[in-house]
DNA sequence: TCATTGATTAGCGCAAGTGTTAATTAGCAG
DNA sequence: CTGCTAATTAACACTTGCGCTAATCAATGA
C-alpha cells in the first residue's frame, strides 16, 4: 500500500472524513472535542484518530493528559497534487474556468 | 457512505488506483488490456472494475463481447473540488506558488 | 446448433476493519 | 498515596473486502 492509497483509505470513512474536515475548518482540537462530534464511543473515535495519524493526515500534540489534533497540510497537499498530476485528463474534458478561478489568488473571497 | 467517501474507498486499493491512473494516461481500454496489467486473476480485476464503476469512477462501453472502460472526469473533479474547497487551510500553510503555477494555463509544458 | 472466446458472477476461505464494553496508562489535585 | 479525569489499549463479535477456482452468460463463427 502506497502513501497515496493509505491516505485515500484514511479518508474512506465518513467518521474520519468528518473529523478531518472539522479540524480543517476549526483548527487544532483536543480529543474530547472530537469525541463529542459523533454518536460512536470515545474509544472508537480514538482509534479513528490513530488511523488518521498513522496515515500521516493528523498531527498530535501532547499537553498533560490532553491530546490536541490538527490536520497536516502535507497530507492534503498529497491529494491535491495527485489531481493536479492528472489534470491534463480530467480538466481538459470539463470547463476548467471554475478551477482556475477557484485557485486564483485574487479570487479569495469565501 | 457519501459519494466522496465512496470515491476515496475506490481509490484506496493499489490495484484500483493503478487501473484508474493507467486509464487516465492511456484513455479508454478493453477489460482484457486491464486484466494484463496485474498479477491477479481476471475475475479479480473484473470485480475491481465493478467497484470503480459503481463508485462512479469508470464508464463502461459495451461492444459485442468486449467491455471498454474509461475514467469519468466528473469523479476526478469531485476529488479536485474537495481539495479546492479546503485550500484555505492547506494552501495557506505551504508555498502556494507551486500549485498556482501547476494550474496556470500558460504553464502546461509537461 | 455447438464450440470458442471475452467477461462476469458464484461460492468459498481468510485477512482486515469497526463497533462495543472493560481494563489500563498517564497526569493532576488533594 | 489516593482518587479523578483524559485518553488509549485490550478483548471480543460482527461485517466487509479481496483473493482464488469453478460456473455462467453473451456474442461470434464454423
mmCIF file of C-alpha atoms (C1' of nucleotides) in Angstrom:
data_model
loop_
_atom_site.group_PDB
_atom_site.id
_atom_site.type_symbol
_atom_site.label_atom_id
_atom_site.label_comp_id
_atom_site.label_asym_id
_atom_site.label_seq_id
_atom_site.Cartn_x
_atom_site.Cartn_y
_atom_site.Cartn_z
ATOM 1 C CA UNK A 1 0.000 0.000 0.000
ATOM 2 C CA UNK A 2 1.421 3.355 -1.016
ATOM 3 C CA UNK A 3 1.225 6.649 0.848
ATOM 4 C CA UNK A 4 -1.485 7.766 -1.523
ATOM 5 C CA UNK A 5 -3.677 4.688 -1.147
ATOM 6 C CA UNK A 6 -3.186 4.856 2.611
ATOM 7 C CA UNK A 7 -4.346 8.461 2.515
ATOM 8 C CA UNK A 8 -7.412 7.541 0.470
ATOM 9 C CA UNK A 9 -8.143 4.653 2.836
ATOM 10 C CA UNK A 10 -7.986 7.020 5.792
ATOM 11 C CA UNK A 11 -10.497 9.324 4.104
ATOM 12 C CA UNK A 12 -12.782 6.471 3.019
ATOM 13 C CA UNK A 13 -14.786 6.507 6.227
ATOM 14 C CA UNK A 14 -17.494 9.054 6.989
ATOM 15 C CA UNK A 15 -16.420 9.451 10.614
ATOM 16 C CA UNK A 16 -12.793 10.056 9.725
ATOM 17 C CA UNK A 17 -13.645 12.371 6.848
ATOM 18 C CA UNK A 18 -15.837 14.385 9.207
ATOM 19 C CA UNK A 19 -13.024 14.619 11.738
ATOM 20 C CA UNK A 20 -10.568 15.832 9.121
ATOM 21 C CA UNK A 21 -12.992 18.388 7.716
ATOM 22 C CA UNK A 22 -13.886 19.618 11.187
ATOM 23 C CA UNK A 23 -10.210 20.057 12.050
ATOM 24 C CA UNK A 24 -9.573 21.921 8.814
ATOM 25 C CA UNK A 25 -12.438 24.301 9.498
ATOM 26 C CA UNK A 26 -11.805 24.793 13.194
ATOM 27 C CA UNK A 27 -8.083 24.210 13.593
ATOM 28 C CA UNK A 28 -6.382 22.194 16.321
ATOM 29 C CA UNK A 29 -8.787 20.493 18.718
ATOM 30 C CA UNK A 30 -8.480 18.268 21.788
ATOM 31 C CA UNK A 31 -9.616 14.651 21.517
ATOM 32 C CA UNK A 32 -12.514 15.382 23.845
ATOM 33 C CA UNK A 33 -13.961 17.930 21.417
ATOM 34 C CA UNK A 34 -13.643 15.439 18.573
ATOM 35 C CA UNK A 35 -15.256 12.630 20.549
ATOM 36 C CA UNK A 36 -18.323 14.806 21.016
ATOM 37 C CA UNK A 37 -18.873 15.202 17.306
ATOM 38 C CA UNK A 38 -20.196 11.729 16.637
ATOM 39 C CA UNK A 39 -22.546 9.165 18.123
ATOM 40 C CA UNK A 40 -19.908 6.494 18.442
ATOM 41 C CA UNK A 41 -17.962 5.810 21.634
ATOM 42 C CA UNK A 42 -14.818 7.664 22.644
ATOM 43 C CA UNK A 43 -12.597 4.602 22.177
ATOM 44 C CA UNK A 44 -13.903 4.256 18.625
ATOM 45 C CA UNK A 45 -13.062 7.886 17.909
ATOM 46 C CA UNK A 46 -9.651 7.409 19.470
ATOM 47 C CA UNK A 47 -8.990 4.555 17.071
ATOM 48 C CA UNK A 48 -10.081 6.618 14.074
ATOM 49 C CA UNK A 49 -7.681 9.328 15.198
ATOM 50 C CA UNK A 50 -4.932 6.749 15.390
ATOM 51 C CA UNK A 51 -5.660 5.586 11.838
ATOM 52 C CA UNK A 52 -5.552 9.175 10.608
ATOM 53 C CA UNK A 53 -2.328 9.852 12.478
ATOM 54 C CA UNK A 54 -0.613 6.727 11.190
ATOM 55 C CA UNK A 55 -1.695 7.590 7.656
ATOM 56 C CA UNK A 56 0.007 10.943 8.103
ATOM 57 C CA UNK A 57 -3.129 13.061 7.993
ATOM 58 C CA UNK A 58 -3.097 14.289 11.555
ATOM 59 C CA UNK A 59 -0.528 15.715 13.921
ATOM 60 C CA UNK A 60 -0.839 15.022 17.624
ATOM 61 C CA UNK A 61 0.343 17.494 20.247
ATOM 62 C CA UNK A 62 0.584 16.229 23.810
ATOM 63 C CA UNK A 63 -0.036 18.578 26.702
ATOM 64 C CA UNK A 64 -0.575 16.968 30.081
ATOM 65 C CA UNK A 65 -3.404 14.485 29.833
ATOM 66 C CA UNK A 66 -4.771 16.218 26.758
ATOM 67 C CA UNK A 67 -4.037 15.339 23.148
ATOM 68 C CA UNK A 68 -4.527 18.053 20.577
ATOM 69 C CA UNK A 69 -5.063 17.040 16.974
ATOM 70 C CA UNK A 70 -4.576 19.030 13.797
ATOM 71 C CA UNK A 71 -4.515 18.258 10.084
ATOM 72 C CA UNK A 72 -1.120 18.022 8.437
ATOM 73 C CA UNK A 73 -1.228 20.235 5.322
ATOM 74 C CA UNK A 74 1.225 17.894 3.580
ATOM 75 C CA UNK A 75 -1.436 15.197 3.511
ATOM 76 C CA UNK A 76 -3.949 17.427 1.799
ATOM 77 C CA UNK A 77 -1.216 18.523 -0.493
ATOM 78 C CA UNK A 78 -0.612 14.902 -1.473
ATOM 79 C CA UNK A 79 -4.206 14.562 -2.632
ATOM 80 C CA UNK A 80 -4.225 17.925 -4.349
ATOM 81 C CA UNK A 81 -1.001 17.124 -6.185
ATOM 82 C CA UNK A 82 -2.432 13.838 -7.373
ATOM 83 C CA UNK A 83 -5.378 15.573 -9.017
ATOM 84 C CA UNK A 84 -3.027 18.168 -10.475
ATOM 85 C CA UNK A 85 -0.750 15.465 -11.868
ATOM 86 C CA UNK A 86 -3.679 14.172 -13.882
ATOM 87 C CA UNK A 87 -5.466 17.406 -14.656
ATOM 88 C CA UNK A 88 -4.460 17.028 -18.320
ATOM 89 C CA UNK A 89 -7.023 14.245 -18.357
ATOM 90 C CA UNK A 90 -9.963 15.497 -16.321
ATOM 91 C CA UNK A 91 -9.687 19.266 -16.651
ATOM 92 C CA UNK A 92 -9.444 19.051 -20.421
ATOM 93 C CA UNK A 93 -12.823 17.378 -20.589
ATOM 94 C CA UNK A 94 -14.577 19.893 -18.421
ATOM 95 C CA UNK A 95 -14.836 23.616 -18.031
ATOM 96 C CA UNK A 96 -11.524 24.470 -16.456
ATOM 97 C CA UNK A 97 -12.520 28.053 -15.783
ATOM 98 C CA UNK A 98 -14.072 27.141 -12.459
ATOM 99 C CA UNK A 99 -10.891 25.517 -11.269
ATOM 100 C CA UNK A 100 -8.691 28.372 -12.360
ATOM 101 C CA UNK A 101 -10.928 30.937 -10.764
ATOM 102 C CA UNK A 102 -11.045 28.923 -7.599
ATOM 103 C CA UNK A 103 -7.265 28.892 -7.359
ATOM 104 C CA UNK A 104 -6.679 32.442 -8.490
ATOM 105 C CA UNK A 105 -5.076 34.431 -5.639
ATOM 106 C CA UNK A 106 -7.371 37.362 -6.489
ATOM 107 C CA UNK A 107 -10.436 35.242 -6.033
ATOM 108 C CA UNK A 108 -10.102 34.541 -2.329
ATOM 109 C CA UNK A 109 -13.424 35.800 -1.170
ATOM 110 C CA UNK A 110 -15.185 32.954 0.563
ATOM 111 C CA UNK B 1 -21.337 6.450 2.959
ATOM 112 C CA UNK B 2 -21.231 9.567 0.853
ATOM 113 C CA UNK B 3 -20.189 9.930 -2.777
ATOM 114 C CA UNK B 4 -16.872 11.328 -1.633
ATOM 115 C CA UNK B 5 -16.064 8.568 0.847
ATOM 116 C CA UNK B 6 -17.106 6.011 -1.762
ATOM 117 C CA UNK B 7 -14.711 7.644 -4.210
ATOM 118 C CA UNK B 8 -11.895 7.569 -1.674
ATOM 119 C CA UNK B 9 -12.673 3.935 -0.859
ATOM 120 C CA UNK B 10 -12.489 3.062 -4.548
ATOM 121 C CA UNK B 11 -9.052 4.683 -4.769
ATOM 122 C CA UNK B 12 -7.809 3.123 -1.540
ATOM 123 C CA UNK B 13 -6.527 -0.020 -3.242
ATOM 124 C CA UNK B 14 -3.271 -0.192 -5.178
ATOM 125 C CA UNK B 15 -4.768 -2.313 -7.950
ATOM 126 C CA UNK B 16 -7.711 0.020 -8.471
ATOM 127 C CA UNK B 17 -5.565 3.136 -8.255
ATOM 128 C CA UNK B 18 -3.249 1.661 -10.879
ATOM 129 C CA UNK B 19 -6.201 0.905 -13.149
ATOM 130 C CA UNK B 20 -7.523 4.435 -12.844
ATOM 131 C CA UNK B 21 -4.124 6.013 -13.470
ATOM 132 C CA UNK B 22 -3.489 3.728 -16.430
ATOM 133 C CA UNK B 23 -6.840 4.662 -17.947
ATOM 134 C CA UNK B 24 -6.168 8.357 -17.425
ATOM 135 C CA UNK B 25 -2.802 8.088 -19.156
ATOM 136 C CA UNK B 26 -3.870 5.802 -21.979
ATOM 137 C CA UNK B 27 -7.544 6.532 -22.447
ATOM 138 C CA UNK B 28 -10.331 4.002 -22.948
ATOM 139 C CA UNK B 29 -9.179 0.385 -22.757
ATOM 140 C CA UNK B 30 -10.838 -3.039 -23.082
ATOM 141 C CA UNK B 31 -11.089 -5.215 -19.986
ATOM 142 C CA UNK B 32 -8.593 -7.630 -21.499
ATOM 143 C CA UNK B 33 -5.895 -4.959 -21.604
ATOM 144 C CA UNK B 34 -6.586 -4.053 -17.991
ATOM 145 C CA UNK B 35 -6.509 -7.664 -16.844
ATOM 146 C CA UNK B 36 -2.992 -7.955 -18.240
ATOM 147 C CA UNK B 37 -1.677 -5.132 -16.089
ATOM 148 C CA UNK B 38 -1.624 -7.032 -12.811
ATOM 149 C CA UNK B 39 -0.692 -10.441 -11.435
ATOM 150 C CA UNK B 40 -4.132 -11.128 -10.050
ATOM 151 C CA UNK B 41 -6.746 -13.193 -11.856
ATOM 152 C CA UNK B 42 -9.119 -11.795 -14.458
ATOM 153 C CA UNK B 43 -12.162 -12.292 -12.203
ATOM 154 C CA UNK B 44 -10.425 -10.257 -9.512
ATOM 155 C CA UNK B 45 -9.762 -7.443 -11.966
ATOM 156 C CA UNK B 46 -13.344 -7.624 -13.152
ATOM 157 C CA UNK B 47 -14.507 -7.149 -9.603
ATOM 158 C CA UNK B 48 -12.223 -4.151 -9.093
ATOM 159 C CA UNK B 49 -13.634 -2.653 -12.270
ATOM 160 C CA UNK B 50 -17.115 -3.192 -10.913
ATOM 161 C CA UNK B 51 -16.232 -1.407 -7.676
ATOM 162 C CA UNK B 52 -14.802 1.502 -9.638
ATOM 163 C CA UNK B 53 -17.824 1.637 -11.892
ATOM 164 C CA UNK B 54 -20.309 1.531 -9.020
ATOM 165 C CA UNK B 55 -18.359 4.286 -7.267
ATOM 166 C CA UNK B 56 -18.780 6.390 -10.386
ATOM 167 C CA UNK B 57 -15.127 6.489 -11.360
ATOM 168 C CA UNK B 58 -15.372 4.470 -14.544
ATOM 169 C CA UNK B 59 -17.628 4.397 -17.557
ATOM 170 C CA UNK B 60 -18.270 1.114 -19.319
ATOM 171 C CA UNK B 61 -18.901 0.913 -23.064
ATOM 172 C CA UNK B 62 -20.235 -2.374 -24.393
ATOM 173 C CA UNK B 63 -19.347 -3.519 -27.900
ATOM 174 C CA UNK B 64 -20.073 -7.126 -28.702
ATOM 175 C CA UNK B 65 -18.327 -9.322 -26.163
ATOM 176 C CA UNK B 66 -15.876 -6.575 -25.315
ATOM 177 C CA UNK B 67 -16.189 -4.061 -22.490
ATOM 178 C CA UNK B 68 -14.317 -0.802 -22.829
ATOM 179 C CA UNK B 69 -13.537 1.171 -19.703
ATOM 180 C CA UNK B 70 -12.681 4.823 -19.269
ATOM 181 C CA UNK B 71 -12.352 7.232 -16.356
ATOM 182 C CA UNK B 72 -15.236 9.594 -15.734
ATOM 183 C CA UNK B 73 -13.785 13.109 -15.425
ATOM 184 C CA UNK B 74 -16.564 14.033 -13.000
ATOM 185 C CA UNK B 75 -15.098 11.637 -10.432
ATOM 186 C CA UNK B 76 -11.672 13.232 -10.588
ATOM 187 C CA UNK B 77 -13.385 16.555 -10.436
ATOM 188 C CA UNK B 78 -15.086 15.530 -7.208
ATOM 189 C CA UNK B 79 -11.721 14.900 -5.572
ATOM 190 C CA UNK B 80 -10.179 18.037 -7.009
ATOM 191 C CA UNK B 81 -13.086 20.150 -5.822
ATOM 192 C CA UNK B 82 -12.763 18.722 -2.340
ATOM 193 C CA UNK B 83 -9.150 19.841 -2.079
ATOM 194 C CA UNK B 84 -10.078 23.221 -3.524
ATOM 195 C CA UNK B 85 -12.905 23.605 -1.020
ATOM 196 C CA UNK B 86 -10.348 23.352 1.765
ATOM 197 C CA UNK B 87 -7.414 25.055 0.133
ATOM 198 C CA UNK B 88 -7.802 27.971 2.566
ATOM 199 C CA UNK B 89 -6.475 25.543 5.116
ATOM 200 C CA UNK B 90 -3.691 23.630 3.402
ATOM 201 C CA UNK B 91 -2.502 26.044 0.739
ATOM 202 C CA UNK B 92 -2.133 28.832 3.258
ATOM 203 C CA UNK B 93 0.316 26.799 5.262
ATOM 204 C CA UNK B 94 2.529 25.911 2.350
ATOM 205 C CA UNK B 95 4.122 27.556 -0.611
ATOM 206 C CA UNK B 96 1.149 28.083 -2.867
ATOM 207 C CA UNK B 97 3.251 29.130 -5.810
ATOM 208 C CA UNK B 98 3.720 25.567 -6.964
ATOM 209 C CA UNK B 99 0.010 24.964 -7.089
ATOM 210 C CA UNK B 100 -0.752 28.167 -8.909
ATOM 211 C CA UNK B 101 1.959 27.535 -11.462
ATOM 212 C CA UNK B 102 0.751 23.992 -11.943
ATOM 213 C CA UNK B 103 -2.752 25.189 -12.742
ATOM 214 C CA UNK B 104 -1.787 28.193 -14.815
ATOM 215 C CA UNK B 105 -2.873 27.624 -18.446
ATOM 216 C CA UNK B 106 0.446 29.128 -19.613
ATOM 217 C CA UNK B 107 2.393 26.588 -17.674
ATOM 218 C CA UNK B 108 1.265 23.441 -19.496
ATOM 219 C CA UNK B 109 4.591 22.046 -20.512
ATOM 220 C CA UNK B 110 4.842 18.555 -19.096
ATOM 221 C "C1'" DT C 1 -26.535 -25.903 -33.399
ATOM 222 C "C1'" DC C 2 -22.270 -26.087 -30.986
ATOM 223 C "C1'" DA C 3 -17.738 -24.766 -29.700
ATOM 224 C "C1'" DT C 4 -14.907 -20.755 -28.642
ATOM 225 C "C1'" DT C 5 -13.759 -16.519 -26.641
ATOM 226 C "C1'" DG C 6 -14.403 -12.341 -23.556
ATOM 227 C "C1'" DA C 7 -16.071 -11.165 -19.366
ATOM 228 C "C1'" DT C 8 -18.656 -11.568 -15.296
ATOM 229 C "C1'" DT C 9 -20.895 -13.852 -11.325
ATOM 230 C "C1'" DA C 10 -20.985 -17.550 -7.615
ATOM 231 C "C1'" DG C 11 -19.116 -19.705 -3.729
ATOM 232 C "C1'" DC C 12 -15.569 -20.279 -0.569
ATOM 233 C "C1'" DG C 13 -11.768 -19.021 2.821
ATOM 234 C "C1'" DC C 14 -9.145 -15.754 5.137
ATOM 235 C "C1'" DA C 15 -7.500 -11.149 6.497
ATOM 236 C "C1'" DA C 16 -8.722 -6.575 7.832
ATOM 237 C "C1'" DG C 17 -11.895 -3.006 9.571
ATOM 238 C "C1'" DT C 18 -15.259 -1.158 13.014
ATOM 239 C "C1'" DG C 19 -18.169 -1.165 16.870
ATOM 240 C "C1'" DT C 20 -18.890 -2.285 21.812
ATOM 241 C "C1'" DT C 21 -17.515 -2.553 26.975
ATOM 242 C "C1'" DA C 22 -13.840 -3.346 30.236
ATOM 243 C "C1'" DA C 23 -9.277 -2.518 31.614
ATOM 244 C "C1'" DT C 24 -5.136 0.237 31.542
ATOM 245 C "C1'" DT C 25 -1.973 4.169 31.318
ATOM 246 C "C1'" DA C 26 -0.686 8.854 32.493
ATOM 247 C "C1'" DG C 27 -1.128 13.379 34.527
ATOM 248 C "C1'" DC C 28 -3.036 16.298 38.140
ATOM 249 C "C1'" DA C 29 -5.110 17.622 42.633
ATOM 250 C "C1'" DG C 30 -5.833 16.756 47.277
ATOM 251 C "C1'" DC D 1 -0.611 7.746 48.385
ATOM 252 C "C1'" DT D 2 -5.437 8.087 46.633
ATOM 253 C "C1'" DG D 3 -8.846 9.489 43.731
ATOM 254 C "C1'" DC D 4 -10.321 11.808 39.409
ATOM 255 C "C1'" DT D 5 -10.096 12.736 34.637
ATOM 256 C "C1'" DA D 6 -8.409 12.331 29.683
ATOM 257 C "C1'" DA D 7 -7.343 9.188 26.552
ATOM 258 C "C1'" DT D 8 -5.865 4.955 24.861
ATOM 259 C "C1'" DT D 9 -5.383 -0.089 24.517
ATOM 260 C "C1'" DA D 10 -7.371 -4.917 25.084
ATOM 261 C "C1'" DA D 11 -10.581 -8.340 24.053
ATOM 262 C "C1'" DC D 12 -14.441 -9.795 21.680
ATOM 263 C "C1'" DA D 13 -18.156 -10.062 17.974
ATOM 264 C "C1'" DC D 14 -19.597 -8.976 13.537
ATOM 265 C "C1'" DT D 15 -19.132 -7.273 8.943
ATOM 266 C "C1'" DT D 16 -16.683 -6.165 4.870
ATOM 267 C "C1'" DG D 17 -13.114 -6.739 1.448
ATOM 268 C "C1'" DC D 18 -10.205 -9.434 -1.564
ATOM 269 C "C1'" DG D 19 -8.095 -13.426 -3.479
ATOM 270 C "C1'" DC D 20 -8.819 -17.929 -5.730
ATOM 271 C "C1'" DT D 21 -11.248 -21.592 -8.826
ATOM 272 C "C1'" DA D 22 -15.434 -23.081 -10.924
ATOM 273 C "C1'" DA D 23 -19.508 -21.960 -13.222
ATOM 274 C "C1'" DT D 24 -22.300 -18.967 -16.024
ATOM 275 C "C1'" DC D 25 -23.678 -15.617 -19.554
ATOM 276 C "C1'" DA D 26 -23.314 -13.373 -24.117
ATOM 277 C "C1'" DA D 27 -21.576 -12.786 -28.728
ATOM 278 C "C1'" DT D 28 -19.301 -14.782 -32.641
ATOM 279 C "C1'" DG D 29 -18.017 -18.095 -36.157
ATOM 280 C "C1'" DA D 30 -17.649 -22.911 -38.231
#
